[in-house]
CSV table of C-alpha atoms in Angstrom, one decimal:
chain,number,residue,atom,x,y,z
P,27,MET,CA,-74.0,135.7,-198.7
P,28,ARG,CA,-76.2,133.2,-197.0
P,29,LEU,CA,-73.4,132.4,-194.5
P,30,ALA,CA,-73.2,136.1,-193.6
P,31,TYR,CA,-77.0,136.2,-193.0
P,32,ILE,CA,-76.8,133.2,-190.7
P,33,ILE,CA,-73.9,134.7,-188.7
P,34,LYS,CA,-75.8,138.0,-188.3
P,35,LYS,CA,-79.0,136.1,-187.1
P,36,ALA,CA,-77.0,134.2,-184.6
P,37,GLU,CA,-75.5,137.3,-183.2
P,38,GLY,CA,-79.0,138.8,-182.7
P,39,VAL,CA,-80.2,135.7,-180.9
P,40,PHE,CA,-77.1,135.9,-178.7
P,41,LYS,CA,-77.7,139.5,-177.9
P,42,MET,CA,-81.3,138.8,-177.0
P,43,LYS,CA,-80.3,135.9,-174.7
P,44,LYS,CA,-77.7,138.1,-173.1
P,45,LEU,CA,-80.2,140.9,-172.6
P,46,PHE,CA,-82.7,138.4,-171.2
P,47,SER,CA,-80.0,137.0,-168.8
P,48,MET,CA,-79.2,140.5,-167.7
P,49,LEU,CA,-82.8,141.2,-166.9
P,50,LEU,CA,-83.1,138.0,-165.0
P,51,VAL,CA,-80.0,138.9,-162.9
P,52,CYS,CA,-81.4,142.4,-162.3
P,53,ALA,CA,-84.7,140.9,-161.2
P,54,LEU,CA,-83.0,138.5,-158.9
P,55,ILE,CA,-80.8,141.2,-157.4
P,56,SER,CA,-83.9,143.4,-156.9
P,57,SER,CA,-85.8,140.7,-155.2
P,58,LEU,CA,-82.9,140.0,-152.9
P,59,LEU,CA,-82.5,143.7,-152.1
P,60,CYS,CA,-86.2,144.0,-151.4
P,61,GLY,CA,-85.9,141.0,-149.0
P,62,ILE,CA,-82.9,142.6,-147.3
P,63,THR,CA,-84.8,145.9,-146.9
P,64,VAL,CA,-87.8,144.3,-145.3
P,65,PHE,CA,-85.6,142.3,-143.0
P,66,ALA,CA,-83.7,145.5,-142.1
P,67,GLN,CA,-86.9,147.3,-141.2
P,68,ALA,CA,-88.1,144.5,-138.9
P,69,VAL,CA,-84.9,144.4,-136.8
P,70,GLN,CA,-84.7,148.2,-136.6
P,71,VAL,CA,-88.1,148.7,-135.0
P,72,VAL,CA,-87.5,149.7,-131.3
P,73,VAL,CA,-90.6,150.2,-129.1
P,74,VAL,CA,-90.4,151.8,-125.7
P,75,SER,CA,-93.0,150.7,-123.1
P,76,ASP,CA,-93.4,150.7,-119.4
P,77,ASP,CA,-93.6,146.9,-119.1
P,78,ASN,CA,-90.8,146.1,-121.6
P,79,SER,CA,-93.2,143.7,-123.4
P,80,TRP,CA,-92.5,145.1,-126.9
P,81,THR,CA,-89.0,143.5,-127.3
P,82,ASN,CA,-90.0,141.8,-130.5
P,83,ALA,CA,-91.9,144.3,-132.7
P,84,THR,CA,-92.5,144.9,-136.4
P,85,TYR,CA,-93.8,147.9,-138.3
P,86,ASP,CA,-95.3,147.9,-141.8
P,87,GLU,CA,-94.8,151.4,-143.3
P,88,GLU,CA,-97.3,150.7,-146.0
P,89,THR,CA,-100.2,149.8,-143.7
P,90,GLY,CA,-99.1,151.6,-140.6
P,91,ILE,CA,-99.5,148.5,-138.5
P,92,LEU,CA,-97.3,148.2,-135.4
P,93,THR,CA,-97.2,144.7,-134.1
P,94,ASN,CA,-96.2,143.2,-130.7
P,95,VAL,CA,-95.1,139.8,-132.1
P,96,ASP,CA,-94.7,138.0,-128.7
P,97,GLY,CA,-97.8,139.8,-127.3
P,98,GLY,CA,-100.0,138.7,-130.2
P,99,TYR,CA,-101.6,142.1,-130.9
P,100,SER,CA,-101.3,145.1,-133.1
P,101,PHE,CA,-102.2,148.8,-133.4
P,102,LYS,CA,-102.7,151.0,-136.4
P,103,VAL,CA,-100.5,154.1,-136.2
P,104,ALA,CA,-101.4,157.5,-137.6
P,105,ILE,CA,-98.3,159.6,-137.7
P,106,ASN,CA,-98.4,163.4,-137.5
P,107,GLY,CA,-94.9,164.9,-137.5
P,108,ASP,CA,-93.1,163.1,-134.6
P,109,THR,CA,-96.2,162.0,-132.8
P,110,ALA,CA,-98.5,159.1,-133.3
P,111,THR,CA,-102.1,158.2,-132.5
P,112,LEU,CA,-102.9,154.5,-131.8
P,113,SER,CA,-106.1,152.9,-132.9
P,114,ALA,CA,-107.5,149.4,-133.6
P,115,ALA,CA,-105.4,147.6,-136.3
P,116,SER,CA,-108.4,145.8,-137.8
P,117,ALA,CA,-112.0,144.9,-137.1
P,118,GLU,CA,-110.9,141.9,-135.1
P,119,LEU,CA,-110.9,142.0,-131.3
P,120,ILE,CA,-107.7,141.7,-129.4
P,121,THR,CA,-107.6,138.4,-127.7
P,122,ALA,CA,-104.4,138.8,-125.6
P,123,GLN,CA,-105.0,138.9,-121.8
P,124,SER,CA,-102.5,141.7,-121.2
P,125,VAL,CA,-101.9,144.7,-123.5
P,126,CYS,CA,-99.4,147.5,-123.2
P,127,ILE,CA,-99.9,150.9,-124.8
P,128,PRO,CA,-96.4,151.9,-125.9
P,129,ALA,CA,-94.8,155.3,-125.2
P,130,SER,CA,-92.8,155.5,-128.5
P,131,PHE,CA,-91.3,153.6,-131.3
P,132,THR,CA,-88.3,154.0,-133.6
P,133,VAL,CA,-88.0,152.9,-137.2
P,134,GLY,CA,-84.5,153.4,-138.6
P,135,GLU,CA,-83.5,156.9,-137.6
P,136,ASN,CA,-87.1,158.2,-137.0
P,137,THR,CA,-88.7,158.2,-133.5
P,138,TYR,CA,-92.4,158.8,-132.9
P,139,SER,CA,-94.0,159.5,-129.6
P,140,CYS,CA,-97.3,157.8,-129.0
P,141,THR,CA,-99.6,160.4,-127.4
P,142,THR,CA,-103.2,159.4,-128.1
P,143,VAL,CA,-105.3,156.3,-127.7
P,144,SER,CA,-108.3,156.2,-130.0
P,145,GLN,CA,-111.8,154.8,-129.5
P,146,TYR,CA,-112.5,151.1,-129.0
P,147,ILE,CA,-108.8,150.2,-129.4
P,148,LEU,CA,-109.4,146.7,-128.0
P,149,SER,CA,-112.6,146.0,-129.8
P,150,GLY,CA,-111.8,146.4,-133.5
P,151,GLY,CA,-112.9,150.1,-133.6
P,152,SER,CA,-116.5,149.3,-132.8
P,153,ASN,CA,-118.8,149.2,-129.7
P,154,THR,CA,-118.3,145.4,-129.3
P,155,ALA,CA,-117.5,143.9,-125.9
P,156,ASN,CA,-114.0,142.7,-125.5
P,157,GLU,CA,-114.1,139.7,-123.1
P,158,SER,CA,-110.4,138.8,-123.3
P,159,VAL,CA,-108.2,141.7,-122.2
P,160,GLN,CA,-107.8,141.7,-118.4
P,161,GLU,CA,-104.9,144.2,-118.0
P,162,VAL,CA,-103.9,147.4,-119.8
P,163,VAL,CA,-100.6,149.1,-119.1
P,164,ILE,CA,-100.6,152.7,-120.3
P,165,SER,CA,-97.0,153.8,-120.7
P,166,ASN,CA,-95.8,157.1,-119.4
P,167,GLY,CA,-95.9,159.4,-122.4
P,168,ILE,CA,-99.5,158.8,-123.4
P,169,ILE,CA,-101.4,162.2,-123.1
P,170,ASN,CA,-104.9,161.7,-124.4
P,171,ILE,CA,-107.2,158.7,-123.8
P,172,ASN,CA,-110.0,159.5,-126.2
P,173,ASP,CA,-113.7,159.0,-125.9
P,174,ASN,CA,-114.8,155.3,-125.7
P,175,ALA,CA,-111.2,154.2,-125.8
P,176,PHE,CA,-111.7,151.1,-123.6
P,177,ARG,CA,-115.5,151.1,-123.5
P,178,ASN,CA,-117.1,147.6,-123.1
P,179,ALA,CA,-113.8,146.0,-122.2
P,180,SER,CA,-115.8,143.8,-119.9
P,181,ALA,CA,-112.9,141.6,-118.7
P,182,LEU,CA,-110.5,144.5,-118.1
P,183,GLN,CA,-109.7,144.6,-114.3
P,184,THR,CA,-106.5,146.6,-114.0
P,185,VAL,CA,-105.5,149.9,-115.6
P,186,ASN,CA,-103.1,152.6,-114.7
P,187,PHE,CA,-102.9,156.3,-115.5
P,188,PRO,CA,-99.3,157.6,-115.7
P,189,GLU,CA,-98.5,161.2,-114.9
P,190,SER,CA,-98.3,162.0,-118.6
P,191,VAL,CA,-102.1,161.6,-119.0
P,192,VAL,CA,-103.9,164.9,-119.3
P,193,LYS,CA,-107.3,163.8,-120.7
P,194,ILE,CA,-109.6,160.8,-119.8
P,195,GLY,CA,-112.3,161.0,-122.4
P,196,SER,CA,-116.1,160.5,-122.2
P,197,TYR,CA,-117.2,156.9,-121.7
P,198,SER,CA,-113.5,155.9,-122.0
P,199,PHE,CA,-113.9,153.1,-119.4
P,200,ASN,CA,-117.7,152.8,-119.4
P,201,SER,CA,-119.0,149.3,-119.0
P,202,SER,CA,-115.5,148.0,-118.4
P,203,GLY,CA,-114.5,145.5,-115.7
P,204,ILE,CA,-112.1,147.8,-113.8
P,205,THR,CA,-112.0,147.3,-110.1
P,206,SER,CA,-110.1,150.4,-108.9
P,207,VAL,CA,-109.4,153.9,-110.3
P,208,PHE,CA,-106.6,156.4,-109.3
P,209,VAL,CA,-106.7,159.7,-111.2
P,210,PRO,CA,-103.4,161.5,-110.8
P,211,LYS,CA,-103.1,165.2,-110.2
P,212,THR,CA,-101.8,165.8,-113.7
P,213,VAL,CA,-105.2,165.0,-115.3
P,214,LYS,CA,-106.9,168.1,-116.5
P,215,SER,CA,-110.2,166.7,-117.7
P,216,VAL,CA,-112.4,163.6,-117.1
P,217,GLY,CA,-115.3,163.2,-119.6
P,218,LYS,CA,-118.9,162.4,-119.1
P,219,GLY,CA,-119.7,158.8,-118.1
P,220,ALA,CA,-115.9,157.9,-118.0
P,221,PHE,CA,-116.4,155.2,-115.3
P,222,GLY,CA,-120.1,154.6,-115.5
P,223,ASN,CA,-121.7,151.1,-115.5
P,224,THR,CA,-118.5,149.6,-114.2
P,225,LYS,CA,-120.0,146.7,-112.3
P,226,SER,CA,-116.8,145.5,-110.6
P,227,LEU,CA,-115.6,149.0,-109.5
P,228,ASN,CA,-114.8,149.2,-105.8
P,229,ASP,CA,-113.1,152.5,-105.3
P,230,ALA,CA,-112.0,155.7,-107.0
P,231,THR,CA,-109.5,158.3,-105.9
P,232,PHE,CA,-108.7,161.7,-107.3
P,233,GLU,CA,-105.3,162.7,-106.2
P,234,GLU,CA,-104.8,165.7,-103.9
P,235,GLY,CA,-103.6,168.7,-106.0
P,236,ILE,CA,-105.6,167.8,-109.1
P,237,THR,CA,-106.6,171.0,-111.0
P,238,ILE,CA,-110.0,169.8,-112.2
P,239,THR,CA,-112.8,171.5,-110.2
P,240,ALA,CA,-115.8,169.3,-111.2
P,241,LEU,CA,-116.6,165.7,-111.0
P,242,PRO,CA,-118.0,164.6,-114.4
P,243,ASP,CA,-121.6,164.2,-115.4
P,244,GLU,CA,-122.6,160.6,-115.0
P,245,GLY,CA,-119.0,159.9,-114.0
P,246,PHE,CA,-119.9,156.8,-111.9
P,247,LYS,CA,-123.5,156.4,-112.9
P,248,GLY,CA,-124.7,152.8,-112.5
P,249,SER,CA,-121.4,151.6,-111.2
P,250,SER,CA,-120.8,149.4,-108.2
P,251,ILE,CA,-118.4,151.9,-106.5
P,252,VAL,CA,-118.2,151.6,-102.7
P,253,SER,CA,-115.8,154.4,-101.8
P,254,VAL,CA,-114.8,157.6,-103.5
P,255,SER,CA,-112.2,160.2,-102.5
P,256,PHE,CA,-111.7,163.7,-104.0
P,257,PRO,CA,-110.0,166.8,-102.7
P,258,ASN,CA,-111.6,170.0,-101.4
P,259,THR,CA,-110.8,171.8,-104.7
P,260,ILE,CA,-113.8,170.1,-106.3
P,261,THR,CA,-116.5,172.8,-106.4
P,262,LYS,CA,-119.0,171.0,-108.7
P,263,ILE,CA,-120.5,167.5,-108.8
P,264,GLY,CA,-121.9,166.8,-112.2
P,265,GLY,CA,-125.4,165.7,-113.0
P,266,GLY,CA,-126.0,162.0,-112.5
P,267,CYS,CA,-122.4,161.6,-111.2
P,268,PHE,CA,-123.3,158.9,-108.7
P,269,GLN,CA,-126.8,158.2,-110.0
P,270,SER,CA,-127.8,154.6,-109.3
P,271,ALA,CA,-124.5,153.9,-107.6
P,272,GLY,CA,-126.4,151.8,-105.1
P,273,LYS,CA,-123.3,150.4,-103.3
P,274,LEU,CA,-121.6,153.7,-102.5
P,275,THR,CA,-121.2,154.0,-98.7
P,276,THR,CA,-118.1,156.1,-98.2
P,277,ILE,CA,-117.1,159.6,-99.3
P,278,ASN,CA,-113.7,160.9,-98.4
P,279,GLY,CA,-113.2,158.1,-95.8
P,280,ASN,CA,-116.4,158.8,-94.0
P,281,SER,CA,-119.4,156.5,-94.0
P,282,SER,CA,-121.7,158.5,-91.6
P,283,VAL,CA,-121.2,162.2,-92.3
P,284,PHE,CA,-120.8,163.2,-95.9
P,285,ASP,CA,-119.3,166.6,-95.7
P,286,LEU,CA,-119.6,168.3,-99.1
P,287,SER,CA,-119.3,171.8,-97.7
P,288,PHE,CA,-116.4,172.6,-100.0
P,289,VAL,CA,-118.5,171.9,-103.1
P,290,THR,CA,-119.7,175.5,-103.3
P,291,GLU,CA,-120.9,175.9,-106.9
P,292,SER,CA,-123.4,173.2,-107.8
P,293,ILE,CA,-124.6,169.7,-107.3
P,294,GLY,CA,-126.2,168.6,-110.6
P,295,GLN,CA,-129.6,167.1,-111.1
P,296,LEU,CA,-129.8,163.4,-110.2
P,297,ALA,CA,-126.3,163.6,-108.8
P,298,PHE,CA,-126.9,161.1,-106.0
P,299,GLN,CA,-130.3,159.7,-107.1
P,300,GLN,CA,-130.7,156.1,-105.9
P,301,ALA,CA,-127.3,156.2,-104.2
P,302,GLY,CA,-129.3,154.4,-101.5
P,303,ALA,CA,-126.5,153.0,-99.3
P,304,LEU,CA,-125.3,156.4,-98.1
P,305,ALA,CA,-126.5,156.2,-94.5
P,306,GLY,CA,-126.0,159.3,-92.4
P,307,GLU,CA,-125.9,163.1,-92.7
P,308,PHE,CA,-125.1,165.2,-95.8
P,309,ILE,CA,-123.6,168.6,-95.3
P,310,ILE,CA,-124.4,170.7,-98.4
P,311,ASN,CA,-123.0,174.1,-99.3
P,312,ALA,CA,-123.5,174.3,-103.1
P,313,GLN,CA,-125.1,177.5,-104.3
P,314,THR,CA,-127.4,175.4,-106.6
P,315,VAL,CA,-128.7,172.0,-105.8
P,316,GLY,CA,-130.1,170.4,-109.0
P,317,LYS,CA,-133.4,168.7,-109.6
P,318,GLU,CA,-133.9,165.5,-107.7
P,319,ALA,CA,-130.2,165.5,-106.8
P,320,PHE,CA,-130.8,163.4,-103.7
P,321,LYS,CA,-134.0,161.6,-104.8
P,322,GLN,CA,-134.3,158.1,-103.3
P,323,THR,CA,-131.2,158.3,-101.2
P,324,GLY,CA,-133.2,156.2,-98.8
P,325,ALA,CA,-130.5,155.6,-96.1
P,326,ALA,CA,-129.8,159.3,-95.5
P,327,THR,CA,-131.1,160.5,-92.1
P,328,LYS,CA,-130.3,164.2,-92.2
P,329,PHE,CA,-129.4,167.1,-94.5
P,330,THR,CA,-127.7,170.2,-93.4
P,331,PHE,CA,-127.8,173.1,-95.8
P,332,MET,CA,-125.2,175.8,-95.1
P,333,GLU,CA,-125.5,179.6,-95.7
P,334,ASN,CA,-124.2,179.4,-99.3
P,335,VAL,CA,-127.2,177.4,-100.6
P,336,LYS,CA,-129.4,179.7,-102.6
P,337,THR,CA,-131.5,177.4,-104.8
P,338,ILE,CA,-132.9,173.9,-104.6
P,339,THR,CA,-134.5,173.3,-107.9
P,340,GLY,CA,-137.3,171.0,-109.0
P,341,ALA,CA,-140.0,169.0,-107.3
P,342,LEU,CA,-139.8,165.8,-105.2
P,343,GLN,CA,-136.1,166.3,-104.3
P,344,TYR,CA,-136.1,163.7,-101.6
P,345,ARG,CA,-138.9,161.3,-102.6
P,346,TYR,CA,-138.9,157.9,-101.0
P,347,ASP,CA,-136.4,158.8,-98.4
P,348,GLU,CA,-138.0,156.7,-95.7
P,349,ASN,CA,-135.2,157.2,-93.1
P,350,LEU,CA,-134.9,161.0,-93.4
P,351,GLU,CA,-135.4,162.6,-89.9
P,352,SER,CA,-134.5,166.2,-90.4
P,353,MET,CA,-133.2,169.0,-92.5
P,354,VAL,CA,-131.2,171.9,-91.0
P,355,PHE,CA,-131.0,175.2,-92.8
P,356,LEU,CA,-128.3,177.6,-91.6
P,357,GLY,CA,-129.0,180.5,-93.9
P,358,LYS,CA,-130.8,183.6,-92.5
P,359,THR,CA,-132.6,183.7,-95.8
P,360,ALA,CA,-134.3,180.5,-97.0
P,361,PRO,CA,-133.1,179.0,-100.2
P,362,THR,CA,-135.6,179.1,-103.1
P,363,ILE,CA,-137.4,175.8,-103.5
P,364,ASP,CA,-140.3,174.3,-105.4
P,365,SER,CA,-143.6,174.3,-103.5
P,366,ASN,CA,-143.6,170.5,-103.6
P,367,SER,CA,-139.8,170.0,-103.2
P,368,PHE,CA,-140.3,167.8,-100.1
P,369,GLY,CA,-143.5,166.1,-101.2
P,370,ASN,CA,-144.0,162.3,-101.0
P,371,THR,CA,-141.6,161.9,-98.2
P,372,ASN,CA,-142.0,160.5,-94.7
P,373,ALA,CA,-142.5,163.0,-92.0
P,374,PHE,CA,-139.4,164.9,-91.0
P,375,THR,CA,-138.6,168.2,-89.2
P,376,ILE,CA,-137.1,171.3,-90.8
P,377,TYR,CA,-134.9,173.4,-88.5
P,378,TYR,CA,-134.1,176.9,-89.5
P,379,PRO,CA,-132.5,179.9,-87.7
P,380,ALA,CA,-134.5,182.1,-85.5
P,381,ASN,CA,-135.1,185.7,-86.8
P,382,SER,CA,-134.7,184.5,-90.4
P,383,THR,CA,-136.9,185.0,-93.5
P,384,GLY,CA,-138.4,182.8,-96.1
P,385,TYR,CA,-139.0,179.7,-94.1
P,386,ASP,CA,-142.7,180.3,-94.1
P,387,ALA,CA,-143.0,179.5,-97.8
P,388,ALA,CA,-145.3,176.6,-98.8
P,389,GLY,CA,-142.4,174.2,-99.7
P,390,TYR,CA,-141.2,174.5,-96.1
P,391,THR,CA,-144.4,174.6,-94.2
P,392,ALA,CA,-145.5,171.3,-95.7
P,393,LYS,CA,-143.3,169.9,-93.0
P,394,THR,CA,-142.9,170.6,-89.3
P,395,CYS,CA,-140.7,173.7,-89.0
P,396,VAL,CA,-138.8,174.6,-85.8
P,397,PRO,CA,-136.6,177.6,-85.3
P,398,PHE,CA,-133.2,177.3,-83.6
P,399,GLY,CA,-130.3,179.5,-82.6
P,400,GLY,CA,-129.7,182.3,-80.2
P,401,HIS,CA,-131.0,185.9,-79.9
P,402,ILE,CA,-129.8,188.7,-77.7
P,403,SER,CA,-132.7,191.0,-76.7
P,404,ALA,CA,-130.8,193.4,-74.4
P,405,VAL,CA,-127.4,194.4,-73.1
P,406,VAL,CA,-127.2,196.6,-70.0
P,407,SER,CA,-124.1,197.9,-68.2
P,408,ASP,CA,-124.6,199.4,-64.6
P,409,GLY,CA,-121.0,200.7,-64.3
P,410,ALA,CA,-119.8,197.5,-62.5
P,411,ASN,CA,-121.2,194.6,-64.5
P,412,THR,CA,-122.7,193.9,-67.9
P,413,THR,CA,-125.9,191.9,-68.1
P,414,VAL,CA,-127.0,190.2,-71.4
P,415,THR,CA,-130.6,189.0,-71.9
P,416,TYR,CA,-130.9,186.3,-74.5
P,417,THR,CA,-132.8,183.2,-75.6
P,418,VAL,CA,-131.7,180.0,-77.4
P,419,ALA,CA,-134.6,178.8,-79.5
P,420,GLU,CA,-135.7,175.2,-79.5
P,421,TYR,CA,-133.7,172.7,-81.4
P,422,THR,CA,-134.4,169.0,-80.6
P,423,GLN,CA,-131.7,167.3,-82.7
P,424,SER,CA,-129.4,166.8,-79.8
P,425,ALA,CA,-129.6,166.7,-76.0
P,426,GLU,CA,-126.3,168.6,-75.9
P,427,LYS,CA,-126.7,172.3,-76.6
P,428,ILE,CA,-124.0,174.9,-76.2
P,429,ALA,CA,-124.0,178.6,-76.4
P,430,VAL,CA,-121.3,181.2,-75.9
P,431,ILE,CA,-121.8,184.9,-75.5
P,432,ALA,CA,-118.8,187.2,-76.3
P,433,LEU,CA,-118.5,190.9,-75.6
P,434,TYR,CA,-116.5,193.2,-77.9
P,435,ASP,CA,-115.3,196.8,-77.5
P,436,VAL,CA,-116.1,199.5,-80.0
P,437,GLN,CA,-112.9,198.6,-82.0
P,438,GLY,CA,-114.2,195.1,-82.4
P,439,ASN,CA,-111.8,193.4,-79.9
P,440,MET,CA,-113.2,190.7,-77.8
P,441,ILE,CA,-112.9,191.6,-74.1
P,442,ALA,CA,-114.8,188.7,-72.5
P,443,ALA,CA,-116.5,185.5,-73.4
P,444,LYS,CA,-118.3,182.8,-71.5
P,445,THR,CA,-120.3,179.6,-71.9
P,446,VAL,CA,-123.9,180.2,-70.9
P,447,PRO,CA,-127.0,178.1,-70.1
P,448,VAL,CA,-129.5,177.4,-72.9
P,449,ASN,CA,-133.3,177.1,-72.8
P,450,GLU,CA,-134.9,173.8,-72.0
P,451,GLU,CA,-136.6,172.1,-74.9
P,452,GLY,CA,-139.8,173.8,-75.7
P,453,VAL,CA,-139.2,176.7,-73.4
P,454,ASN,CA,-138.2,180.1,-74.9
P,455,ASP,CA,-138.2,182.3,-71.8
P,456,ALA,CA,-135.5,185.0,-71.7
P,457,LEU,CA,-132.3,184.1,-69.9
P,458,THR,CA,-129.6,186.3,-68.5
P,459,ALA,CA,-125.8,186.2,-68.3
P,460,VAL,CA,-123.8,188.5,-66.1
P,461,PHE,CA,-120.3,189.6,-66.9
P,462,GLU,CA,-118.8,190.8,-63.6
P,463,GLY,CA,-116.4,193.7,-63.8
P,464,VAL,CA,-117.0,194.3,-67.5
P,465,THR,CA,-118.3,197.8,-68.5
P,466,GLY,CA,-118.2,200.3,-71.3
P,467,ALA,CA,-119.7,200.5,-74.8
P,468,GLY,CA,-119.4,197.7,-77.2
P,469,THR,CA,-121.2,194.7,-78.8
P,470,ALA,CA,-122.5,191.4,-77.6
P,471,LYS,CA,-122.7,188.3,-79.8
P,472,ILE,CA,-124.2,184.9,-79.1
P,473,TYR,CA,-122.8,181.8,-80.8
P,474,THR,CA,-124.7,178.5,-80.8
P,475,TRP,CA,-124.2,175.0,-82.0
P,476,SER,CA,-126.0,171.7,-82.0
P,477,SER,CA,-125.3,168.3,-83.4
P,478,PHE,CA,-124.9,169.6,-87.0
P,479,ALA,CA,-121.6,171.3,-86.2
P,480,GLN,CA,-118.4,170.4,-84.4
P,481,VAL,CA,-118.3,172.1,-81.0
P,482,LYS,CA,-115.2,174.3,-80.5
P,483,PRO,CA,-114.4,176.7,-77.7
P,484,LEU,CA,-114.7,180.3,-78.7
P,485,TYR,CA,-112.1,181.5,-76.4
P,486,ASP,CA,-108.6,180.3,-75.4
P,487,ALA,CA,-106.5,183.2,-74.2
P,488,PHE,CA,-108.9,185.3,-76.4
P,489,GLU,CA,-108.1,183.3,-79.5
P,490,TYR,CA,-111.3,181.8,-80.9
P,491,THR,CA,-113.0,180.3,-83.9
P,492,VAL,CA,-116.3,181.8,-85.0
P,493,ALA,CA,-119.1,179.2,-85.2
P,494,THR,CA,-121.2,178.6,-88.2
P,495,ASN,CA,-124.3,180.4,-87.2
P,496,VAL,CA,-124.0,183.7,-85.4
P,497,VAL,CA,-126.9,185.8,-84.2
P,498,GLU,CA,-126.4,189.2,-82.8
């Protein structure tokens, strides 16, 4: 009886040991399998980037961390369907000198397109200066560069925008160290302050054909930009866009005549305030010129306001502009201005069209106002010739004055045109021009220019270009 008990007990112990051994084996196999799985994931991570710097990459599915092993930096990945948003992997700053934003990555059989770069991606997700990263390569495939993405990347000198980029967010490169900017025509929006406070920035170009119609508010505010180029599809310049850009000397390749005649909608308040190195003439055609838009542009010598300008808002628009010599207004109706718009400036002369209205308002008469342009007082035909009586009012900006009188028949076809003498400075006596052999009913027009417009012949085999200011 006792022997049977001992045998049964031994069998139980044996079974327990067998079970324990099996559990140990299972645990070992599980551990090995886990190790194999992790290893398989690591070798199956394939990252596509424009500089091919992600040849050795890992991805942790649990944490969502994508790591460039050789590059020495990581991004956190937020997956949404088959797209991914990249953000800072941790609170630590990236210390690599060169960083590439990848276009896509594949884990196993799943491929994810990287479309968006989140804020402060180099700076641990916070507004902390990154003083290490000098170059960022943005791979073709990235669509959105979000607000503050590379803000305060003070060592960053070089960045590219591939044709896939549609959005450059607000303050995205503000206070970075970038030296040059090329915005491709595929970009549809550039946010407020995107390139502001960039103290090493030399030049910026918006590609011809770009669909955006406005330069951003504070886009280059406080930057060291020297030269900017943008196409004539830009109709708005945002408030403070070039405010305190004290080194800016060149707009669209010109450093003496800043032709903004294609900007027809608005120039925002403080747009060029303290852009004091712009030495020369501004040609303005925006319907609205914002408050103090050109305040303290001390190197500017002349402003020409074309017919489209309707409102110049706010007081002290041109305060402290010690080199300003003249303003020329081409509109037959004076733009609405503040009564003190030109206060606290050095003496300068305002020129306005003869036979116009509104230039006797207080804001204008605070300065010396001189009419310019031509006026036809009589047209007489004696059956053989036609005589035109006219005057060309004083305009002292240039010694060269040109006037052309053209005659039109009742259908509006030009039948004759000729260059005619102009009045001597300060003399407004009537002059006459005789068109020999020209008779019949019709209309006479006089076309005048001075230094504010390019002189072009009105007639060449009766093909002509109408001048800016026309007085019948």
